[in-house]
PDB file of C-alpha atoms in Angstrom:
ATOM      1  CA  MET A 167     -39.652 114.287 206.812  1.00 90.00           C
ATOM      2  CA  ARG A 168     -39.215 116.542 209.827  1.00 93.00           C
ATOM      3  CA  PRO A 169     -42.376 117.268 211.846  1.00 95.00           C
ATOM      4  CA  ARG A 170     -43.954 120.702 211.593  1.00 95.00           C
ATOM      5  CA  TYR A 171     -45.540 122.716 214.358  1.00 95.00           C
ATOM      6  CA  VAL A 172     -48.826 124.350 213.354  1.00 94.00           C
ATOM      7  CA  LEU A 173     -49.091 127.798 214.946  1.00 93.00           C
ATOM      8  CA  LYS A 174     -52.331 128.612 216.731  1.00 91.00           C
ATOM      9  CA  GLU A 175     -54.608 131.335 215.428  1.00 92.00           C
ATOM     10  CA  GLU A 176     -56.563 132.509 218.461  1.00 94.00           C
ATOM     11  CA  LEU A 177     -57.869 135.675 216.823  1.00 96.00           C
ATOM     12  CA  THR A 178     -58.310 136.240 213.095  1.00 95.00           C
ATOM     13  CA  ILE A 179     -59.918 138.969 210.995  1.00 96.00           C
ATOM     14  CA  HIS A 180     -60.664 138.512 207.306  1.00 92.00           C
ATOM     15  CA  LYS A 181     -63.409 141.067 206.627  1.00 96.00           C
ATOM     16  CA  LEU A 182     -63.621 144.828 207.197  1.00 97.00           C
ATOM     17  CA  VAL A 183     -67.006 146.509 207.104  1.00 97.00           C
ATOM     18  CA  THR A 184     -66.025 150.184 207.445  1.00 96.00           C
ATOM     19  CA  PHE A 185     -62.784 152.083 207.937  1.00 96.00           C
ATOM     20  CA  TYR A 186     -62.978 155.872 208.235  1.00 94.00           C
ATOM     21  CA  TYR A 187     -60.832 158.680 209.546  1.00 93.00           C
ATOM     22  CA  ARG A 188     -63.386 161.445 209.971  1.00 89.00           C
ATOM     23  CA  GLU A 189     -63.146 165.129 210.802  1.00 89.00           C
ATOM     24  CA  MET A 190     -66.382 165.712 212.723  1.00 90.00           C
ATOM     25  CA  SER A 191     -68.015 169.146 212.822  1.00 89.00           C
ATOM     26  CA  LYS A 192     -69.131 170.874 215.995  1.00 88.00           C
ATOM     27  CA  HIS A 193     -72.687 169.865 215.017  1.00 90.00           C
ATOM     28  CA  PHE A 194     -71.864 166.142 214.777  1.00 91.00           C
ATOM     29  CA  TYR A 195     -74.745 163.944 215.917  1.00 90.00           C
ATOM     30  CA  THR A 196     -75.894 160.442 215.049  1.00 90.00           C
ATOM     31  CA  GLY A 197     -79.113 159.073 216.423  1.00 87.00           C
ATOM     32  CA  GLY A 198     -77.682 155.605 216.742  1.00 89.00           C
ATOM     33  CA  GLU A 199     -77.620 152.181 215.148  1.00 92.00           C
ATOM     34  CA  LYS A 200     -76.864 148.556 215.870  1.00 92.00           C
ATOM     35  CA  HIS A 201     -75.357 145.902 213.607  1.00 95.00           C
ATOM     36  CA  ASP A 202     -74.078 142.336 213.613  1.00 96.00           C
ATOM     37  CA  PHE A 203     -70.344 143.114 213.567  1.00 97.00           C
ATOM     38  CA  TRP A 204     -67.704 144.619 215.870  1.00 97.00           C
ATOM     39  CA  GLU A 205     -66.816 148.307 215.804  1.00 97.00           C
ATOM     40  CA  PHE A 206     -64.486 150.619 217.642  1.00 97.00           C
ATOM     41  CA  ILE A 207     -64.199 154.397 217.844  1.00 96.00           C
ATOM     42  CA  TYR A 208     -60.845 156.058 218.512  1.00 95.00           C
ATOM     43  CA  VAL A 209     -60.659 159.776 219.313  1.00 92.00           C
ATOM     44  CA  ASP A 210     -57.605 161.285 217.625  1.00 88.00           C
ATOM     45  CA  LYS A 211     -58.476 164.908 218.424  1.00 85.00           C
ATOM     46  CA  GLY A 212     -61.042 166.699 220.552  1.00 85.00           C
ATOM     47  CA  GLU A 213     -63.812 165.225 222.688  1.00 87.00           C
ATOM     48  CA  VAL A 214     -67.009 163.366 221.826  1.00 92.00           C
ATOM     49  CA  GLU A 215     -69.798 161.608 223.671  1.00 93.00           C
ATOM     50  CA  PHE A 216     -71.138 158.180 222.751  1.00 94.00           C
ATOM     51  CA  PHE A 217     -74.214 156.545 224.216  1.00 92.00           C
ATOM     52  CA  THR A 218     -75.179 152.874 224.223  1.00 92.00           C
ATOM     53  CA  ASP A 219     -77.728 150.629 225.885  1.00 87.00           C
ATOM     54  CA  LEU A 220     -75.120 150.176 228.635  1.00 88.00           C
ATOM     55  CA  GLY A 221     -74.341 153.825 229.379  1.00 88.00           C
ATOM     56  CA  THR A 222     -72.916 157.138 228.160  1.00 90.00           C
ATOM     57  CA  TYR A 223     -69.188 157.655 227.583  1.00 90.00           C
ATOM     58  CA  HIS A 224     -67.226 160.891 227.407  1.00 90.00           C
ATOM     59  CA  LEU A 225     -64.205 160.205 225.192  1.00 91.00           C
ATOM     60  CA  ARG A 226     -61.081 162.344 224.895  1.00 86.00           C
ATOM     61  CA  GLN A 227     -58.060 162.197 222.628  1.00 85.00           C
ATOM     62  CA  GLY A 228     -56.379 158.819 223.122  1.00 88.00           C
ATOM     63  CA  ASP A 229     -59.566 156.936 224.141  1.00 91.00           C
ATOM     64  CA  ILE A 230     -60.884 153.916 222.251  1.00 95.00           C
ATOM     65  CA  LEU A 231     -64.373 152.449 222.795  1.00 95.00           C
ATOM     66  CA  PHE A 232     -65.598 149.078 221.500  1.00 97.00           C
ATOM     67  CA  PHE A 233     -69.147 148.234 220.478  1.00 96.00           C
ATOM     68  CA  MET A 234     -69.981 144.537 220.454  1.00 95.00           C
ATOM     69  CA  PRO A 235     -72.349 143.146 217.790  1.00 95.00           C
ATOM     70  CA  ASN A 236     -76.006 144.178 218.145  1.00 94.00           C
ATOM     71  CA  LEU A 237     -75.268 146.843 220.771  1.00 93.00           C
ATOM     72  CA  PHE A 238     -77.190 150.044 220.064  1.00 94.00           C
ATOM     73  CA  HIS A 239     -74.879 153.076 219.971  1.00 94.00           C
ATOM     74  CA  GLY A 240     -74.831 156.701 218.827  1.00 94.00           C
ATOM     75  CA  GLY A 241     -72.753 159.813 219.406  1.00 93.00           C
ATOM     76  CA  ARG A 242     -72.468 163.582 219.334  1.00 93.00           C
ATOM     77  CA  ALA A 243     -69.987 166.442 219.546  1.00 90.00           C
ATOM     78  CA  LEU A 244     -69.296 167.956 222.951  1.00 86.00           C
ATOM     79  CA  ASN A 245     -69.316 171.669 223.797  1.00 79.00           C
ATOM     80  CA  LYS A 246     -69.736 172.631 220.129  1.00 79.00           C
ATOM     81  CA  THR A 247     -66.177 171.607 219.293  1.00 83.00           C
ATOM     82  CA  THR A 248     -64.749 169.779 216.280  1.00 87.00           C
ATOM     83  CA  SER A 249     -63.086 166.386 216.607  1.00 89.00           C
ATOM     84  CA  SER A 250     -61.265 163.730 214.584  1.00 90.00           C
ATOM     85  CA  ILE A 251     -62.193 160.080 215.039  1.00 93.00           C
ATOM     86  CA  ILE A 252     -61.296 156.707 213.587  1.00 94.00           C
ATOM     87  CA  ILE A 253     -64.230 154.363 212.966  1.00 95.00           C
ATOM     88  CA  LEU A 254     -63.265 150.788 212.156  1.00 97.00           C
ATOM     89  CA  SER A 255     -65.698 147.873 212.017  1.00 97.00           C
ATOM     90  CA  PHE A 256     -64.997 144.247 211.209  1.00 97.00           C
ATOM     91  CA  GLU A 257     -66.144 140.648 211.518  1.00 97.00           C
ATOM     92  CA  CYS A 258     -64.468 138.451 214.112  1.00 96.00           C
ATOM     93  CA  GLU A 259     -65.790 135.265 215.687  1.00 93.00           C
ATOM     94  CA  SER A 260     -62.790 134.517 217.903  1.00 94.00           C
ATOM     95  CA  ALA A 261     -63.648 133.603 221.484  1.00 93.00           C
ATOM     96  CA  GLY A 262     -61.084 136.104 222.765  1.00 93.00           C
ATOM     97  CA  MET A 263     -63.314 138.980 221.635  1.00 95.00           C
ATOM     98  CA  SER A 264     -65.493 138.320 224.683  1.00 94.00           C
ATOM     99  CA  VAL A 265     -63.087 140.640 226.536  1.00 92.00           C
ATOM    100  CA  PHE A 266     -64.594 143.545 224.574  1.00 94.00           C
ATOM    101  CA  GLU A 267     -68.208 142.731 225.425  1.00 92.00           C
ATOM    102  CA  GLY A 268     -70.207 145.075 227.614  1.00 83.00           C
ATOM    103  CA  GLU A 269     -68.547 148.324 228.688  1.00 74.00           C
ATOM    104  CA  CYS A 270     -65.105 148.275 227.100  1.00 88.00           C
ATOM    105  CA  ARG A 271     -63.021 151.427 226.921  1.00 90.00           C
ATOM    106  CA  PHE A 272     -59.244 151.822 226.904  1.00 91.00           C
ATOM    107  CA  ARG A 273     -56.816 154.708 226.922  1.00 89.00           C
ATOM    108  CA  LEU A 274     -54.193 153.629 224.433  1.00 89.00           C
ATOM    109  CA  GLN A 275     -50.603 153.317 225.558  1.00 85.00           C
ATOM    110  CA  GLU A 276     -47.676 154.458 223.401  1.00 83.00           C
ATOM    111  CA  ASP A 277     -47.011 151.116 221.715  1.00 87.00           C
ATOM    112  CA  GLU A 278     -50.737 150.719 220.996  1.00 91.00           C
ATOM    113  CA  TYR A 279     -50.873 154.260 219.514  1.00 89.00           C
ATOM    114  CA  ARG A 280     -48.064 153.260 217.202  1.00 90.00           C
ATOM    115  CA  ILE A 281     -49.848 150.122 215.969  1.00 94.00           C
ATOM    116  CA  LEU A 282     -53.054 152.080 215.308  1.00 94.00           C
ATOM    117  CA  SER A 283     -51.099 154.731 213.396  1.00 93.00           C
ATOM    118  CA  PHE A 284     -49.666 151.971 211.180  1.00 94.00           C
ATOM    119  CA  ILE A 285     -53.217 150.753 210.456  1.00 96.00           C
ATOM    120  CA  VAL A 286     -54.236 154.274 209.394  1.00 94.00           C
ATOM    121  CA  GLN A 287     -51.070 154.733 207.347  1.00 93.00           C
ATOM    122  CA  GLU A 288     -51.786 151.546 205.393  1.00 95.00           C
ATOM    123  CA  GLY A 289     -55.456 152.509 205.042  1.00 94.00           C
ATOM    124  CA  LEU A 290     -54.464 155.765 203.370  1.00 93.00           C
ATOM    125  CA  GLN A 291     -52.574 153.804 200.711  1.00 93.00           C
ATOM    126  CA  ALA A 292     -54.581 150.592 200.305  1.00 95.00           C
ATOM    127  CA  PHE A 293     -58.057 151.907 199.523  1.00 95.00           C
ATOM    128  CA  ASP A 294     -59.711 154.192 196.988  1.00 92.00           C
ATOM    129  CA  PRO A 295     -60.912 156.583 198.183  1.00 91.00           C
ATOM    130  CA  PRO A 296     -58.450 156.655 201.109  1.00 91.00           C
ATOM    131  CA  VAL A 297     -59.812 156.264 204.621  1.00 93.00           C
ATOM    132  CA  ASN A 298     -59.628 160.005 205.346  1.00 90.00           C
ATOM    133  CA  SER A 299     -61.627 161.012 202.273  1.00 89.00           C
ATOM    134  CA  PRO A 300     -64.941 162.794 202.952  1.00 84.00           C
ATOM    135  CA  ASN A 301     -66.335 160.846 199.967  1.00 81.00           C
ATOM    136  CA  ILE A 302     -65.796 157.389 201.421  1.00 83.00           C
ATOM    137  CA  SER A 303     -68.889 155.502 202.537  1.00 82.00           C
ATOM    138  CA  GLY A 304     -69.635 151.889 203.263  1.00 85.00           C
ATOM    139  CA  CYS A 305     -67.178 149.090 202.654  1.00 91.00           C
ATOM    140  CA  PRO A 306     -63.567 149.921 201.597  1.00 92.00           C
ATOM    141  CA  HIS A 307     -62.503 149.384 197.983  1.00 93.00           C
ATOM    142  CA  GLU A 308     -59.067 148.354 196.768  1.00 93.00           C
ATOM    143  CA  SER A 309     -56.914 151.065 195.221  1.00 93.00           C
ATOM    144  CA  ASP A 310     -55.326 150.450 191.844  1.00 93.00           C
ATOM    145  CA  ASP A 311     -52.133 152.017 193.234  1.00 91.00           C
ATOM    146  CA  ALA A 312     -52.095 149.982 196.464  1.00 92.00           C
ATOM    147  CA  MET A 313     -48.675 148.896 197.677  1.00 93.00           C
ATOM    148  CA  PHE A 314     -47.855 145.210 197.933  1.00 96.00           C
ATOM    149  CA  GLY A 315     -49.288 143.590 201.075  1.00 96.00           C
ATOM    150  CA  GLY A 316     -51.110 146.684 202.340  1.00 95.00           C
ATOM    151  CA  GLU A 317     -54.387 144.957 203.141  1.00 96.00           C
ATOM    152  CA  GLN A 318     -52.556 142.103 204.837  1.00 97.00           C
ATOM    153  CA  LEU A 319     -50.643 144.582 206.989  1.00 97.00           C
ATOM    154  CA  ILE A 320     -53.937 146.206 208.014  1.00 97.00           C
ATOM    155  CA  ARG A 321     -55.227 142.798 209.031  1.00 97.00           C
ATOM    156  CA  ASN A 322     -51.998 141.884 210.849  1.00 97.00           C
ATOM    157  CA  TYR A 323     -51.708 145.199 212.702  1.00 97.00           C
ATOM    158  CA  LEU A 324     -55.392 145.075 213.670  1.00 97.00           C
ATOM    159  CA  GLU A 325     -55.036 141.544 215.026  1.00 97.00           C
ATOM    160  CA  ILE A 326     -51.906 142.586 216.959  1.00 97.00           C
ATOM    161  CA  LEU A 327     -53.685 145.607 218.439  1.00 97.00           C
ATOM    162  CA  LEU A 328     -56.653 143.500 219.561  1.00 97.00           C
ATOM    163  CA  ILE A 329     -54.425 140.784 221.036  1.00 96.00           C
ATOM    164  CA  ARG A 330     -52.438 143.371 223.011  1.00 94.00           C
ATOM    165  CA  LEU A 331     -55.634 144.968 224.355  1.00 95.00           C
ATOM    166  CA  ILE A 332     -57.048 141.555 225.307  1.00 94.00           C
ATOM    167  CA  ARG A 333     -53.848 140.740 227.195  1.00 93.00           C
ATOM    168  CA  ARG A 334     -53.927 144.120 228.947  1.00 89.00           C
ATOM    169  CA  ARG A 335     -57.555 143.795 230.009  1.00 89.00           C
ATOM    170  CA  LYS A 336     -57.013 140.266 231.340  1.00 87.00           C
ATOM    171  CA  ALA A 337     -53.956 141.445 233.287  1.00 84.00           C
ATOM    172  CA  GLU A 338     -55.973 144.344 234.718  1.00 80.00           C
ATOM    173  CA  ARG A 339     -58.746 141.986 235.808  1.00 78.00           C
ATOM    174  CA  ASN A 340     -56.236 139.685 237.483  1.00 77.00           C
ATOM    175  CA  ALA A 341     -54.677 142.671 239.228  1.00 69.00           C
ATOM    176  CA  ASN A 342     -58.114 143.845 240.347  1.00 61.00           C
ATOM    177  CA  GLY A 343     -58.701 140.478 241.999  1.00 62.00           C
ATOM    178  CA  THR A 344     -55.355 140.622 243.782  1.00 57.00           C
ATOM    179  CA  ALA A 345     -55.987 144.173 244.944  1.00 52.00           C
ATOM    180  CA  ALA A 346     -59.402 143.247 246.303  1.00 51.00           C
ATOM    181  CA  LEU A 347     -57.909 140.441 248.366  1.00 46.00           C
ATOM    182  CA  ALA A 348     -55.301 142.843 249.714  1.00 49.00           C
ATOM    183  CA  GLY A 349     -57.989 145.311 250.756  1.00 45.00           C
ATOM    184  CA  GLU A 350     -56.510 148.059 248.597  1.00 44.00           C
ATOM    185  CA  LYS A 351     -58.972 148.144 245.703  1.00 45.00           C
ATOM    186  CA  GLN A 352     -60.428 151.544 244.868  1.00 44.00           C
ATOM    187  CA  GLY A 353     -63.454 152.195 242.659  1.00 55.00           C
ATOM    188  CA  ASP A 354     -63.392 153.524 239.130  1.00 66.00           C
ATOM    189  CA  GLU A 355     -64.789 156.815 240.384  1.00 72.00           C
ATOM    190  CA  SER A 356     -61.779 157.351 242.669  1.00 81.00           C
ATOM    191  CA  ILE A 357     -59.175 156.687 239.981  1.00 86.00           C
ATOM    192  CA  ALA A 358     -61.121 158.854 237.529  1.00 85.00           C
ATOM    193  CA  LYS A 359     -61.001 161.768 239.966  1.00 88.00           C
ATOM    194  CA  MET A 360     -57.270 161.282 240.529  1.00 91.00           C
ATOM    195  CA  ILE A 361     -56.533 161.137 236.806  1.00 91.00           C
ATOM    196  CA  GLY A 362     -58.772 164.158 236.208  1.00 90.00           C
ATOM    197  CA  TYR A 363     -56.834 166.119 238.829  1.00 93.00           C
ATOM    198  CA  LEU A 364     -53.498 165.209 237.257  1.00 94.00           C
ATOM    199  CA  GLN A 365     -54.745 166.099 233.765  1.00 92.00           C
ATOM    200  CA  SER A 366     -55.787 169.547 234.966  1.00 93.00           C
ATOM    201  CA  HIS A 367     -52.425 170.208 236.651  1.00 94.00           C
ATOM    202  CA  LEU A 368     -49.934 169.223 233.968  1.00 95.00           C
ATOM    203  CA  ASP A 369     -48.056 172.477 234.565  1.00 94.00           C
ATOM    204  CA  ARG A 370     -47.232 171.373 238.109  1.00 93.00           C
ATOM    205  CA  ASN A 371     -44.667 169.033 239.614  1.00 94.00           C
ATOM    206  CA  PHE A 372     -45.606 166.718 242.484  1.00 93.00           C
ATOM    207  CA  THR A 373     -43.837 164.291 244.759  1.00 92.00           C
ATOM    208  CA  LEU A 374     -45.487 161.006 245.674  1.00 91.00           C
ATOM    209  CA  ASP A 375     -46.055 162.264 249.230  1.00 91.00           C
ATOM    210  CA  GLN A 376     -47.764 165.405 247.925  1.00 92.00           C
ATOM    211  CA  LEU A 377     -50.123 163.295 245.831  1.00 92.00           C
ATOM    212  CA  CYS A 378     -50.880 161.121 248.849  1.00 90.00           C
ATOM    213  CA  ASP A 379     -51.830 164.235 250.819  1.00 90.00           C
ATOM    214  CA  ILE A 380     -53.966 165.629 247.984  1.00 91.00           C
ATOM    215  CA  PHE A 381     -55.850 162.343 247.475  1.00 89.00           C
ATOM    216  CA  ALA A 382     -55.912 161.425 251.188  1.00 87.00           C
ATOM    217  CA  ILE A 383     -54.478 157.956 250.588  1.00 88.00           C
ATOM    218  CA  SER A 384     -51.464 155.993 251.763  1.00 87.00           C
ATOM    219  CA  ARG A 385     -48.380 155.537 249.592  1.00 87.00           C
ATOM    220  CA  THR A 386     -49.152 151.825 249.322  1.00 86.00           C
ATOM    221  CA  GLY A 387     -52.772 152.521 248.400  1.00 86.00           C
ATOM    222  CA  LEU A 388     -51.837 155.095 245.772  1.00 89.00           C
ATOM    223  CA  LYS A 389     -49.288 152.793 244.169  1.00 87.00           C
ATOM    224  CA  MET A 390     -51.776 149.920 244.147  1.00 85.00           C
ATOM    225  CA  ILE A 391     -54.711 151.805 242.668  1.00 86.00           C
ATOM    226  CA  PHE A 392     -52.622 153.185 239.789  1.00 87.00           C
ATOM    227  CA  LYS A 393     -50.950 149.838 239.177  1.00 83.00           C
ATOM    228  CA  VAL A 394     -54.324 148.098 239.024  1.00 80.00           C
ATOM    229  CA  HIS A 395     -56.019 150.601 236.711  1.00 80.00           C
ATOM    230  CA  THR A 396     -53.143 151.813 234.540  1.00 81.00           C
ATOM    231  CA  GLY A 397     -50.421 149.172 234.855  1.00 81.00           C
ATOM    232  CA  ILE A 398     -47.875 151.732 236.085  1.00 86.00           C
ATOM    233  CA  GLY A 399     -47.234 153.862 239.184  1.00 89.00           C
ATOM    234  CA  ALA A 400     -48.789 157.260 239.887  1.00 91.00           C
ATOM    235  CA  MET A 401     -45.633 159.280 239.204  1.00 93.00           C
ATOM    236  CA  GLU A 402     -44.899 157.469 235.954  1.00 92.00           C
ATOM    237  CA  TYR A 403     -48.524 157.912 234.875  1.00 91.00           C
ATOM    238  CA  PHE A 404     -48.256 161.660 235.537  1.00 94.00           C
ATOM    239  CA  ASN A 405     -45.017 161.812 233.541  1.00 94.00           C
ATOM    240  CA  ARG A 406     -46.687 160.063 230.622  1.00 92.00           C
ATOM    241  CA  LEU A 407     -49.666 162.418 230.763  1.00 93.00           C
ATOM    242  CA  LYS A 408     -47.229 165.304 230.394  1.00 94.00           C
ATOM    243  CA  ILE A 409     -45.530 163.698 227.417  1.00 93.00           C
ATOM    244  CA  ASP A 410     -48.895 162.829 225.815  1.00 88.00           C
ATOM    245  CA  ARG A 411     -49.805 166.505 226.086  1.00 91.00           C
ATOM    246  CA  ALA A 412     -46.401 167.499 224.684  1.00 92.00           C
ATOM    247  CA  LYS A 413     -46.948 165.218 221.687  1.00 88.00           C
ATOM    248  CA  GLN A 414     -50.332 166.791 221.061  1.00 85.00           C
ATOM    249  CA  LEU A 415     -48.821 170.293 221.175  1.00 89.00           C
ATOM    250  CA  ILE A 416     -46.039 169.221 218.801  1.00 88.00           C
ATOM    251  CA  ARG A 417     -48.540 167.684 216.353  1.00 81.00           C
ATOM    252  CA  GLU A 418     -50.586 170.870 216.459  1.00 78.00           C
ATOM    253  CA  GLU A 419     -47.389 172.935 216.058  1.00 77.00           C
ATOM    254  CA  ASN A 420     -48.462 174.881 219.119  1.00 74.00           C
ATOM    255  CA  GLY A 421     -45.271 176.612 220.276  1.00 80.00           C
ATOM    256  CA  ASN A 422     -41.591 175.710 220.141  1.00 90.00           C
ATOM    257  CA  PHE A 423     -40.058 173.022 222.338  1.00 93.00           C
ATOM    258  CA  SER A 424     -38.931 175.486 225.007  1.00 93.00           C
ATOM    259  CA  ALA A 425     -42.425 176.955 225.307  1.00 94.00           C
ATOM    260  CA  ILE A 426     -43.973 173.493 225.462  1.00 94.00           C
ATOM    261  CA  ALA A 427     -41.496 172.401 228.154  1.00 94.00           C
ATOM    262  CA  GLU A 428     -42.247 175.508 230.224  1.00 94.00           C
ATOM    263  CA  SER A 429     -46.025 175.057 229.878  1.00 94.00           C
ATOM    264  CA  LEU A 430     -45.674 171.528 231.297  1.00 95.00           C
ATOM    265  CA  GLY A 431     -43.597 172.556 234.303  1.00 94.00           C
ATOM    266  CA  TYR A 432     -40.203 171.258 233.175  1.00 94.00           C
ATOM    267  CA  SER A 433     -37.256 173.054 234.731  1.00 91.00           C
ATOM    268  CA  SER A 434     -35.288 173.019 231.479  1.00 93.00           C
ATOM    269  CA  ILE A 435     -35.512 171.998 227.833  1.00 93.00           C
ATOM    270  CA  HIS A 436     -32.819 169.403 228.620  1.00 94.00           C
ATOM    271  CA  HIS A 437     -34.983 167.745 231.301  1.00 94.00           C
ATOM    272  CA  PHE A 438     -38.006 167.814 228.976  1.00 95.00           C
ATOM    273  CA  SER A 439     -36.065 166.242 226.101  1.00 94.00           C
ATOM    274  CA  LYS A 440     -34.632 163.576 228.394  1.00 94.00           C
ATOM    275  CA  GLN A 441     -38.097 162.577 229.664  1.00 93.00           C
ATOM    276  CA  PHE A 442     -39.554 162.661 226.139  1.00 92.00           C
ATOM    277  CA  LYS A 443     -36.779 160.387 224.863  1.00 90.00           C
ATOM    278  CA  ARG A 444     -37.185 157.980 227.800  1.00 90.00           C
ATOM    279  CA  ILE A 445     -40.929 157.544 227.273  1.00 89.00           C
ATOM    280  CA  THR A 446     -41.211 157.637 223.465  1.00 83.00           C
ATOM    281  CA  ASN A 447     -37.739 156.458 222.366  1.00 81.00           C
ATOM    282  CA  MET A 448     -37.564 159.624 220.245  1.00 83.00           C
ATOM    283  CA  THR A 449     -36.385 163.162 220.846  1.00 89.00           C
ATOM    284  CA  PRO A 450     -39.021 165.904 220.422  1.00 91.00           C
ATOM    285  CA  SER A 451     -37.408 166.814 217.079  1.00 89.00           C
ATOM    286  CA  GLU A 452     -37.503 163.215 215.884  1.00 86.00           C
ATOM    287  CA  TYR A 453     -41.147 162.934 216.905  1.00 84.00           C
ATOM    288  CA  ALA A 454     -42.052 166.116 215.022  1.00 83.00           C
ATOM    289  CA  ARG A 455     -40.496 164.667 211.881  1.00 78.00           C
ATOM    290  CA  SER A 456     -41.805 161.134 212.343  1.00 68.00           C
ATOM    291  CA  ILE A 457     -44.285 159.346 210.108  1.00 47.00           C
ATOM    292  CA  LEU A 458     -46.286 158.684 213.260  1.00 52.00           C
ATOM    293  CA  ALA A 459     -46.790 162.392 213.945  1.00 53.00           C
ATOM    294  CA  ARG A 460     -47.598 163.122 210.299  1.00 57.00           C
ATOM    295  CA  THR A 461     -50.030 160.191 210.176  1.00 58.00           C
ATOM    296  CA  ARG A 462     -51.804 161.449 213.281  1.00 53.00           C
ATOM    297  CA  ARG A 463     -52.285 164.793 211.553  1.00 53.00           C
ATOM    298  CA  ILE A 464     -53.707 162.830 208.563  1.00 49.00           C
ATOM    299  CA  GLY A 465     -52.962 164.639 205.416  1.00 46.00           C
ATOM    300  CA  GLY A 466     -49.166 164.890 205.647  1.00 43.00           C
TER     301      GLY A 466
END
């Protein structure tokens, strides 16, 4: 009999507690709670504020925030605006979850967005009522019309998402240590200001030297600080911010592709399409038709 290799299971999830996709009103407010399981909030549209015993967090579209067990947390709408959020809570005793303890917020990257969209897609089909129903409360219930393997896919995709985030956070911490030794480490406040500036100037085009002048930092320092905090260079991060905004405009059906390209400072629709394809592996038209885009709109 040939020997078998038993694959390790370093992170496993067998129980969901809640799984909602919620459209929150401009009056959204929750006074707070704490519980003995893990939870994360993902902002799919709009902006919200969440507060915990560790601090207050302003979350925008694309942000995900984890709450470890027994951490008090609550939230509210910002600026009297509506928002859409995913709330998913679960039991997990794996040691790797220690990465999410304390203050733990991420801005999801494209491949992570895709995995989360698959989780939502399966949640719409696996449970009754579906996860976007205003009538859902408490623990999910199996749907009589559920497709084969739907709940297992939710579990698998969720485990994959968590493993990828754990790997990313560990890599960021290692990079932070290297940067500190090199004398190039910048604080979170500095990178937040840089990212905020880029987000508010998506209609512009910059060279690396122009950004260095604006932020009063050397080319080496700018490259290092973005690499440490985002995993990519400053120019690539700016390009991805533009495409993230383009995807949002496409999902919201806010203008045709030419208008979107012009609003983001692209010299031509050809250049815009080329950059969109490079970053997302889809053309703008393919993205508009994709299951991913329809899932993010929830309801299509």
